[in-house]
CSV table of C-alpha atoms in Angstrom, one decimal:
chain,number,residue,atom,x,y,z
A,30,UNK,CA,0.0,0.0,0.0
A,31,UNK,CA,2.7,2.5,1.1
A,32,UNK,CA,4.8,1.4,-2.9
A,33,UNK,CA,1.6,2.3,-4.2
A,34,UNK,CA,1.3,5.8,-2.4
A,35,UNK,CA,5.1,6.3,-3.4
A,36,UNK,CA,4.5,5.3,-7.1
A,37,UNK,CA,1.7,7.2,-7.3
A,38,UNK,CA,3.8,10.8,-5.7
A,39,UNK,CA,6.2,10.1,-8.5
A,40,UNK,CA,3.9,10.4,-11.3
A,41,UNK,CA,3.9,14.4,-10.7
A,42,UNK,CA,6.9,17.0,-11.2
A,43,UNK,CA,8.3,18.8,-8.7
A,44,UNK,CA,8.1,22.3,-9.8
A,45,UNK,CA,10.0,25.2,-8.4
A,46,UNK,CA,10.0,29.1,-9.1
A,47,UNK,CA,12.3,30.0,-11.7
A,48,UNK,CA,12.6,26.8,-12.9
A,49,UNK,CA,12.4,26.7,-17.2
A,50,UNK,CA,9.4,24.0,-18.0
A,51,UNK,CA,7.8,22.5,-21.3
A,52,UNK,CA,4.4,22.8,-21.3
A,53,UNK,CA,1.5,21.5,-23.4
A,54,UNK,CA,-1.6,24.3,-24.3
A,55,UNK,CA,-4.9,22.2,-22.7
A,56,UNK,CA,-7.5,25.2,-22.8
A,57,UNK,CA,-7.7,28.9,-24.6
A,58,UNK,CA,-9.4,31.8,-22.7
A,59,UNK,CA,-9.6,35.8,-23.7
A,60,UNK,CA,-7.1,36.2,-21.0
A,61,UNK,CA,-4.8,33.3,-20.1
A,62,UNK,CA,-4.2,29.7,-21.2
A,63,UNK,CA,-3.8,26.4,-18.9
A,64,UNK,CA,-0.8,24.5,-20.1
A,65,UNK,CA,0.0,20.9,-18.4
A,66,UNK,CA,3.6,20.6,-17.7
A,67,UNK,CA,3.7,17.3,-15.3
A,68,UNK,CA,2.5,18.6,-12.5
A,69,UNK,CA,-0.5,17.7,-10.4
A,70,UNK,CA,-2.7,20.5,-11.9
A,71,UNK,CA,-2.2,22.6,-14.9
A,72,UNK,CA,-0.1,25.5,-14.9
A,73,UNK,CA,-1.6,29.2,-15.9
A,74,UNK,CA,-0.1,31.8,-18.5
A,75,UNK,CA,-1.6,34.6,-18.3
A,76,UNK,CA,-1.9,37.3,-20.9
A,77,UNK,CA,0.4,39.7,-19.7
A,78,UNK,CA,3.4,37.0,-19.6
A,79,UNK,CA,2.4,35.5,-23.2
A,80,UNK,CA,4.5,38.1,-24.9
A,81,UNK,CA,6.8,41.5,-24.7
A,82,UNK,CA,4.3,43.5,-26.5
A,83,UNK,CA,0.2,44.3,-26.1
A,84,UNK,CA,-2.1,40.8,-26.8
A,85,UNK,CA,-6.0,41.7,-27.4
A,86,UNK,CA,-6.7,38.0,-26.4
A,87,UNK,CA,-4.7,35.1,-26.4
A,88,UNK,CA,-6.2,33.2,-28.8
A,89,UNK,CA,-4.5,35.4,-31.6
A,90,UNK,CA,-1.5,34.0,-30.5
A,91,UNK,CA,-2.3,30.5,-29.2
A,92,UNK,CA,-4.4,27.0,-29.4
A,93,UNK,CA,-5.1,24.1,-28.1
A,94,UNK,CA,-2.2,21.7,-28.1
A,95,UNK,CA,0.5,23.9,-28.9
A,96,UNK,CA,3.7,23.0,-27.3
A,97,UNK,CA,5.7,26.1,-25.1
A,98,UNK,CA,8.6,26.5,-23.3
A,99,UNK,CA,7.8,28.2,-20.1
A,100,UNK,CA,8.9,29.7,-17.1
A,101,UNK,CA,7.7,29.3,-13.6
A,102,UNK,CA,7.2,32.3,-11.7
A,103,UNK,CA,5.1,31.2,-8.8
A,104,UNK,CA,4.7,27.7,-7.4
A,105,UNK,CA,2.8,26.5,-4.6
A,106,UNK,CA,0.4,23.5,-3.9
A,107,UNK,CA,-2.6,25.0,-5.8
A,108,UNK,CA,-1.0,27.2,-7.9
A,109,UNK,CA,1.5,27.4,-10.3
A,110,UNK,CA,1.8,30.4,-12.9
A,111,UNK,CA,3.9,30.7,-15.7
A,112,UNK,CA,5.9,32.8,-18.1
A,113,UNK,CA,6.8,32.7,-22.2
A,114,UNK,CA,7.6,35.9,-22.2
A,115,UNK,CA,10.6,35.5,-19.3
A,116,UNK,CA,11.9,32.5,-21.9
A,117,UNK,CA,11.2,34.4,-25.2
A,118,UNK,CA,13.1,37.6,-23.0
A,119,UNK,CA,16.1,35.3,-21.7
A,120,UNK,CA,16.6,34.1,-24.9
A,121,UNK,CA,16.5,37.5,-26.7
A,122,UNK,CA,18.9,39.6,-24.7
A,123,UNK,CA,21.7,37.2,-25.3
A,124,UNK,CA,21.2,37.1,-28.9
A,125,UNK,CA,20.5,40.8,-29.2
A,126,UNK,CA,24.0,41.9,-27.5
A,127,UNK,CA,25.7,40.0,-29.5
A,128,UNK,CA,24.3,41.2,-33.0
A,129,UNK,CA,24.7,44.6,-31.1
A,130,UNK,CA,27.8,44.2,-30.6
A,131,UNK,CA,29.1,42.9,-33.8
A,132,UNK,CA,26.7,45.3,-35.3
A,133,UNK,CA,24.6,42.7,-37.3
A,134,UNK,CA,21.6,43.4,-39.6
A,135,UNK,CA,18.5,41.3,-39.3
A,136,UNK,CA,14.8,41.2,-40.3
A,137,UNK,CA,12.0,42.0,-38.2
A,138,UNK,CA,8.1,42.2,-38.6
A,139,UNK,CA,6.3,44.8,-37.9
A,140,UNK,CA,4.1,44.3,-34.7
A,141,UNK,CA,2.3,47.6,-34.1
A,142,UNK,CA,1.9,51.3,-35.3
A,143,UNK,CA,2.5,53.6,-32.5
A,144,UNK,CA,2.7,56.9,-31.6
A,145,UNK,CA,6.3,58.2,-32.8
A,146,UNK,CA,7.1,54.5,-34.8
A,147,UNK,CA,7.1,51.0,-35.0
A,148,UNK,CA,7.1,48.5,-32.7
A,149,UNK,CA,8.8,45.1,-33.1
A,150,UNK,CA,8.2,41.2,-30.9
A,151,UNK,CA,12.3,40.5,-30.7
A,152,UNK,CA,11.2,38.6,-27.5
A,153,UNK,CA,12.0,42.0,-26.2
A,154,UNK,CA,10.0,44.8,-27.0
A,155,UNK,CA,11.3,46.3,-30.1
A,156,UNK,CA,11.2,50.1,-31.5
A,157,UNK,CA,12.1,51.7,-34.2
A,158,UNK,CA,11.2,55.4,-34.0
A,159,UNK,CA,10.0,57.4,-36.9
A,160,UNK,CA,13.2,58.9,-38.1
A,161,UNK,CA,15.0,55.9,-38.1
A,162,UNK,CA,12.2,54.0,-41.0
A,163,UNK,CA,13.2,55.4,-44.1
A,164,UNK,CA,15.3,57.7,-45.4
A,165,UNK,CA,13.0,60.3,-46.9
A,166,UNK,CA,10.2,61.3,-44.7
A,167,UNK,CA,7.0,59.3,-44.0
A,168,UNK,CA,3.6,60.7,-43.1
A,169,UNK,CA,1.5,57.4,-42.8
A,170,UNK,CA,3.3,54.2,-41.2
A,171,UNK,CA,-0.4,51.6,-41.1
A,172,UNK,CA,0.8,50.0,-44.8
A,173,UNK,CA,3.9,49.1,-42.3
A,174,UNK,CA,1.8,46.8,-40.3
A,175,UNK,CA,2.7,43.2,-40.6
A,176,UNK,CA,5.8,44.7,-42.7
A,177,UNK,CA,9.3,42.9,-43.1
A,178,UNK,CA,12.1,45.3,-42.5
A,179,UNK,CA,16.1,45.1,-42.3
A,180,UNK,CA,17.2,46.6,-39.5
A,181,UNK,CA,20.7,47.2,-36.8
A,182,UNK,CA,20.2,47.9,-33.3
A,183,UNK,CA,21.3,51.0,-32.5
A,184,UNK,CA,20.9,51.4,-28.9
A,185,UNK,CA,20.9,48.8,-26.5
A,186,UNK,CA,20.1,49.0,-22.6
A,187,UNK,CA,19.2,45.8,-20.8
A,188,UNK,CA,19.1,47.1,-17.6
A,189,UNK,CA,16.3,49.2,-18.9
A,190,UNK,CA,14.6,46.8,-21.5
A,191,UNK,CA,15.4,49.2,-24.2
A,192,UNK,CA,16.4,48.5,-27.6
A,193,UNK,CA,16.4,50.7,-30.5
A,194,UNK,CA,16.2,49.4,-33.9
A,195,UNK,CA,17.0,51.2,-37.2
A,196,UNK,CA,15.7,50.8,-40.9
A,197,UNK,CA,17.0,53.9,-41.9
A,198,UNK,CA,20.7,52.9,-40.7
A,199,UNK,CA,20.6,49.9,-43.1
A,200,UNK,CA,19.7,52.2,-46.1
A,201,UNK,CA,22.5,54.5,-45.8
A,202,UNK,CA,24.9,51.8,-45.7
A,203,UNK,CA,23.7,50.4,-48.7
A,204,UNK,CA,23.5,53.8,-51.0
A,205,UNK,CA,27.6,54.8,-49.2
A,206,UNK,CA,28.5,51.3,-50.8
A,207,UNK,CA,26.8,51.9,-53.7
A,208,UNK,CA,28.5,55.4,-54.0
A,209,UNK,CA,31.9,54.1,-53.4
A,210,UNK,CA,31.6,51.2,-55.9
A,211,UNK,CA,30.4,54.5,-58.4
A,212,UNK,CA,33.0,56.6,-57.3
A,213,UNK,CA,35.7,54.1,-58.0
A,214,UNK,CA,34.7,52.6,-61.0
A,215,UNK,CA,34.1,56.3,-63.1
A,216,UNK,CA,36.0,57.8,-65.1
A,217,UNK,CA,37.1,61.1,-67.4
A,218,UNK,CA,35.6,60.7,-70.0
A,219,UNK,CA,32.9,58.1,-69.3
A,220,UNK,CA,29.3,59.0,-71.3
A,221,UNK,CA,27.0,57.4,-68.8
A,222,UNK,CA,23.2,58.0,-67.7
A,223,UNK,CA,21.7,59.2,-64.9
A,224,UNK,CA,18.8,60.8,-63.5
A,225,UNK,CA,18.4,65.0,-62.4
A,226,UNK,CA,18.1,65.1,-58.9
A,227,UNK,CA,18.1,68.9,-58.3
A,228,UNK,CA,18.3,72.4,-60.0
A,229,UNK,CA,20.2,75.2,-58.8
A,230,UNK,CA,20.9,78.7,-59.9
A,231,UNK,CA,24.2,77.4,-60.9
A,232,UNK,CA,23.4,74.2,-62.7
A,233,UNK,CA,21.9,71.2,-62.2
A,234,UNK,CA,23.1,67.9,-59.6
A,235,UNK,CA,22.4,64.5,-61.5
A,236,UNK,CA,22.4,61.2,-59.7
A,237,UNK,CA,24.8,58.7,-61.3
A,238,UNK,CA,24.1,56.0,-58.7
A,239,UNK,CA,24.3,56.7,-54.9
A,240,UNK,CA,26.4,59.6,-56.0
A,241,UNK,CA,25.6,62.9,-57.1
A,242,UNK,CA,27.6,64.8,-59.7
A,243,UNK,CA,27.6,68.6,-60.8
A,244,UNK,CA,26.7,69.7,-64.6
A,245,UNK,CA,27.5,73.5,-64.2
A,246,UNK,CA,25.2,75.9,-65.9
A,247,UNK,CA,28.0,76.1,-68.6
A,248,UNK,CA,27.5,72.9,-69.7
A,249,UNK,CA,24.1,71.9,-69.8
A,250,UNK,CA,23.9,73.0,-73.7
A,251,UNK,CA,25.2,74.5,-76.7
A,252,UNK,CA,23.4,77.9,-76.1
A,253,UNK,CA,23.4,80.3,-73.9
A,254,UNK,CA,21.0,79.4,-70.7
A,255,UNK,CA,20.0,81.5,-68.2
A,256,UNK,CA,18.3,79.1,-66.1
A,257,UNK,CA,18.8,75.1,-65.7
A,258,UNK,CA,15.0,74.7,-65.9
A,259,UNK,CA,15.1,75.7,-69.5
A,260,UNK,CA,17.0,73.0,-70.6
A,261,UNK,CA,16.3,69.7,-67.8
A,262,UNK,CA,13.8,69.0,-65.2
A,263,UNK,CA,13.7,67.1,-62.3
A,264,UNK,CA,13.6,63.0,-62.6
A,265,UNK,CA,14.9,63.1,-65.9
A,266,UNK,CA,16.7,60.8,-67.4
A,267,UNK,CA,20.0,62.4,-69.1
A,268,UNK,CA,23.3,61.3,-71.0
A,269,UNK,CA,26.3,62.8,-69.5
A,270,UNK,CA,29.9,63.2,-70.1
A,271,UNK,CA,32.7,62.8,-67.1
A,272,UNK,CA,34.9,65.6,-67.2
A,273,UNK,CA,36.3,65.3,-63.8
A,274,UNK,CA,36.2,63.2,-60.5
A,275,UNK,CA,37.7,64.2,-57.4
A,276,UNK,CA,37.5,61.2,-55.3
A,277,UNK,CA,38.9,62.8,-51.8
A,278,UNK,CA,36.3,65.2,-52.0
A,279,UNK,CA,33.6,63.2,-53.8
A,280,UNK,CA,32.7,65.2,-56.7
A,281,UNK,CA,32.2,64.4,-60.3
A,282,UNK,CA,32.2,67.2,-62.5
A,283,UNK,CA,29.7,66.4,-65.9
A,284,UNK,CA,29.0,67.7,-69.2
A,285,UNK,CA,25.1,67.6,-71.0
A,286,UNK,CA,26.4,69.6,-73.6
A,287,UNK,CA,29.4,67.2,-74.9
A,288,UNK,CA,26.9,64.5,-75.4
A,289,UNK,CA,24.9,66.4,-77.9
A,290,UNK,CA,25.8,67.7,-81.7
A,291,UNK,CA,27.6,70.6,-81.8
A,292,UNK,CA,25.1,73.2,-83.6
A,293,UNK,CA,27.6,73.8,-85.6
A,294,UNK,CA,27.1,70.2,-87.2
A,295,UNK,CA,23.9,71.0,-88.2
A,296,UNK,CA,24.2,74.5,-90.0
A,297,UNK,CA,22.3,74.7,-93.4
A,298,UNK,CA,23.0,78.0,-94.5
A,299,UNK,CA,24.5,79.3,-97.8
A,300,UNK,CA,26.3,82.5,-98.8
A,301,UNK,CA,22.8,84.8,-100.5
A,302,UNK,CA,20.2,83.6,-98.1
A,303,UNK,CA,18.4,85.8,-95.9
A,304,UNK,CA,18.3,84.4,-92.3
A,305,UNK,CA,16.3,86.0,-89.1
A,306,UNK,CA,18.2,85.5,-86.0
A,307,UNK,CA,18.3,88.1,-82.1
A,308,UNK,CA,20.9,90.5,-81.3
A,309,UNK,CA,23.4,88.6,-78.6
A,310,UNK,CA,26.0,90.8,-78.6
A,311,UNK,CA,27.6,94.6,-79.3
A,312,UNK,CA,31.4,95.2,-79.6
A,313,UNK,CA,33.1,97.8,-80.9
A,314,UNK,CA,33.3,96.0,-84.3
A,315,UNK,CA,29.8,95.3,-84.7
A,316,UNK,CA,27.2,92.5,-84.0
A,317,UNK,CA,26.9,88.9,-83.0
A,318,UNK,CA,24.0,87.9,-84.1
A,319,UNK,CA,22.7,84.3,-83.2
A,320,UNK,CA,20.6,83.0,-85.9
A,321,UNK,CA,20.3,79.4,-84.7
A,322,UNK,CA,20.8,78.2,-80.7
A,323,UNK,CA,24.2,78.3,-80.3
A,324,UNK,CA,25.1,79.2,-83.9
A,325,UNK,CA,26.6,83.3,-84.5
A,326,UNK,CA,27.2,85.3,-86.7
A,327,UNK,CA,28.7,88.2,-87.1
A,328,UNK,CA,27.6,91.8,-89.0
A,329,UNK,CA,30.6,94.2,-89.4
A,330,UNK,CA,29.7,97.3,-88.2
A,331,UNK,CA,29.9,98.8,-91.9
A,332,UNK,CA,27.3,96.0,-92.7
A,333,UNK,CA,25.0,97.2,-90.2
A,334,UNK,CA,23.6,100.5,-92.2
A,335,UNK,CA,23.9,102.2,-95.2
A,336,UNK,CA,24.4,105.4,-93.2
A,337,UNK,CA,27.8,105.9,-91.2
A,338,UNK,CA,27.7,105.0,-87.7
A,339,UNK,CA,29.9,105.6,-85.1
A,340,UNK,CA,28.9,102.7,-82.9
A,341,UNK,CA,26.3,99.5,-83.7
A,342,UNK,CA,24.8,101.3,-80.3
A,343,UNK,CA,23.5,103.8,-82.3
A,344,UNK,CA,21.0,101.5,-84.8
A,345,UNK,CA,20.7,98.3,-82.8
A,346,UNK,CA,20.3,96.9,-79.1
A,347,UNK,CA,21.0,93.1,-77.5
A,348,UNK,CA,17.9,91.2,-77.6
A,349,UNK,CA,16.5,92.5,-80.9
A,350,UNK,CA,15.1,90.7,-83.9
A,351,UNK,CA,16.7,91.2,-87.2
A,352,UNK,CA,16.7,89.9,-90.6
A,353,UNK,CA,20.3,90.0,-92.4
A,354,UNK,CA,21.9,88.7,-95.5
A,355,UNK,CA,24.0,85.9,-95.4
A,356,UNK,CA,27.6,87.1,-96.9
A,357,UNK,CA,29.9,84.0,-96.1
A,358,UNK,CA,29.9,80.8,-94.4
A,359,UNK,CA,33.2,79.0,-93.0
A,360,UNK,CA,32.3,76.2,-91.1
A,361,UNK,CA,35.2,74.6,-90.6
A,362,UNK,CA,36.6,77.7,-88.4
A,363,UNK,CA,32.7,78.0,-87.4
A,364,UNK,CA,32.3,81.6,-88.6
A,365,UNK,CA,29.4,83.5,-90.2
A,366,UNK,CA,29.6,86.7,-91.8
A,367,UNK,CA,26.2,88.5,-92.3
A,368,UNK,CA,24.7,92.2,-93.4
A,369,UNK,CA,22.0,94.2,-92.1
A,370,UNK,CA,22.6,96.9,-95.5
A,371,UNK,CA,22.1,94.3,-98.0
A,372,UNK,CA,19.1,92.8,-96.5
A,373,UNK,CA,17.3,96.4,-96.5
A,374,UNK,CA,18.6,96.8,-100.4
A,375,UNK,CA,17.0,93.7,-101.5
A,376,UNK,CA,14.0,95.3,-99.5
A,377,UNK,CA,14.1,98.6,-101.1
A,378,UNK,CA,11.1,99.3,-103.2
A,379,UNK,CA,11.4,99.5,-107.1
A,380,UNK,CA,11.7,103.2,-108.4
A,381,UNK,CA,8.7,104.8,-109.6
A,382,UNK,CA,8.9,104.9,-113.7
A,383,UNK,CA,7.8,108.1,-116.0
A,384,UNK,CA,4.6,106.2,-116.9
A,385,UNK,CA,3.9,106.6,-112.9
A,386,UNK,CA,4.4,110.0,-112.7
A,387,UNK,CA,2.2,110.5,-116.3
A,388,UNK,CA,-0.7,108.4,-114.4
A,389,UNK,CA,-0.5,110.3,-111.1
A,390,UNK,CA,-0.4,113.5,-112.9
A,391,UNK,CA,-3.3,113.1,-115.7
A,392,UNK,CA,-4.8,111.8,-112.7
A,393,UNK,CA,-4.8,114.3,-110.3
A,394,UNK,CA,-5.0,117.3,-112.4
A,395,UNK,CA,-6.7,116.5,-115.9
A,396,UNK,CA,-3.7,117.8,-117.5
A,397,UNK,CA,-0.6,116.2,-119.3
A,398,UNK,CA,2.7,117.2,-118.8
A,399,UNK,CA,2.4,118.7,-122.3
A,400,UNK,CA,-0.2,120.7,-121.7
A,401,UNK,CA,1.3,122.3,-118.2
A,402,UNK,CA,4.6,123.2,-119.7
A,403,UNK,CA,4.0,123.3,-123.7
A,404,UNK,CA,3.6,127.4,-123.3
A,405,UNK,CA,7.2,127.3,-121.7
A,406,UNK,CA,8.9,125.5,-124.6
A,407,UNK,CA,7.5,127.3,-127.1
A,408,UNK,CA,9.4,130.8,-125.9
A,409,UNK,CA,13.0,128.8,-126.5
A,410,UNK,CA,12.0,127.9,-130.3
């Protein structure tokens, strides 16, 4: 009888607080589960000590016959209550200091939206704060929810169950490698794509991939611009031309303009035509007159009227429209000569004949010519 009472004691565990337990799920409630774990009545996890972060009920997390890994944090005859959350936390911390320490990327999923960030179930409690998601600015984390992201701890406290996580951090690395494999594979004189980041009084910044390079003002075309917006816009796709990289400093000087046909190249203008073009320029000399973008020529100042003139000043001003006669063409030293004078001479009206004068006269007055001065000749005969 008393082998019977002893075999029968044995059948049960002897559990102690802070002792680490398995643990089979018998029954799901809103607010805690029983688990058996071998001893003489079933153990209870609470809600609270299911997980690190905020459980509506615990049936989102759990059900029946699920096998855990528990923790005991209070034992007594009629009583025992356990913990997942103290495993899942002594497990984590471990773990967490050491990809801490060797500064380690990992995925997480994205718990819960919350004021100022994200929170994250590391078996620690998780956060990754608002400035530390993305690199560009985000107004709306809830498509985040449920969300995979790469991240690095970037502040780690155990004494004060803090952990800071970082999305943001990842990204940076990524774009500096990508920048220094850019930055050390370019060349003077490379023609490569990339895509206008930003405009600037002074020219326009275009990203070449991770790294951003600098087509001054200058270079952005053949012609004259007084504004980079008249030539490129934002997000567009452009050719460029390497004409200098300074790797200490990262810059990258580029070119537009030495990727497109000279406008000289596409001149089609012969000696005797009569071209319109805008006043550019005034020198001493005369005028530079630009009668195609980027194309100039020039009209001597005694080419510019048939009257004598001191200075071009005195008959024409930059930014005015004129029509001139095409003199010579030289395009293999890319020069242009033109007149103002002959244009306005093949423009000059024809001269009015004797049979004009006649009409206008018998016209006007009834009388011929013959009639008004006949008594005149006749005193000479």
């Amino acid at each position: 009888m008393v082998e019977e009472m002893n075999n029968e004691m044995t059948e049960f565990k002897s559990v102690e607080t802070g002792d680490i337990v398995k643990g089979k799920v018998t029954k799901v409630e809103e607010k805690h589960a029983l688990l058996d774990v071998g001893y003489k009545i079933d153990g209870i996890l609470p809600i609270s000590e299911l997980s690190s972060l905020h459980i509506e009920k615990v049936s989102d997390l759990l059900n029946e016959g699920d096998e855990l890994e528990l923790k005991v944090i209070k034992s007594s005859e009629d009583e025992l209550v356990l913990s997942k959350r103290a495993v899942d936390a002594e497990k984590a911390w471990g773990e967490l200091e050491e990809k801490y320490n060797n500064k380690n990327t990992f995925e997480v999923e994205v718990a819960d939206i919350v004021k100022g960030g994200l929170v994250v179930d590391l078996g620690v409690r998780g956060f990754i704060p608002a400035s530390l998601v993305e690199r560009h600015y985000v107004e709306d984390f809830s498509e985040y929810k449920g969300k995979r992201l790469t991240v690095k701890i970037v502040e780690f406290d155990r004494e004060n169950n803090k952990v800071i996580l970082s999305h943001r951090a990842v990204l940076d690395e990524q774009v500096e490698r990508k920048k220094q494999d850019t930055l050390s594979g370019i060349k003077v004189g490379d023609v490569i794509t990339g895509t206008v980041q930003r405009l600037t009084d002074f020219g326009a910044f275009v990203d070449l991939g991770g790294i951003d390079g600098l087509v001054h003002i200058s270079q952005l075309a053949h012609h004259r611009v007084e504004t980079p917006s008249e030539v490129v816009s934002e997000g567009q796709e452009v050719q460029v031309k390497v004409l200098g990289v300074d790797r200490d400093n990262e810059r990258i000087s580029l070119s537009i303009k030495d990727t497109l046909p000279g406008p000289w190249e596409s001149v089609n203008v012969q000696a005797g035509a009569v071209v319109e073009g805008t006043v550019k320029r005034l020198v001493s000399f005369g005028a530079f007159v630009e009668i195609a973008p980027g194309v100039e020529g020039l009209v001597h100042i005694s080419e510019i009227s048939r009257r004598h003139i001191g200075t071009p000043q005195e008959v024409l001003e930059e930014g005015q429209t004129v029509k001139a006669k095409v003199l010579d063409v030289n395009l293999a030293e890319k020069r242009i000569s033109l007149s103002l004078k002959e244009f306005e001479e093949t423009e000059e009206p024809e001269p009015e004949t004797k049979e004009h004068y006649q009409s206008d006269s018998e016209t006007t007055t009834g009388f011929s010519l013959g009639d008004m001065i006949g008594d005149q000749l006749k005193k000479y005969k």
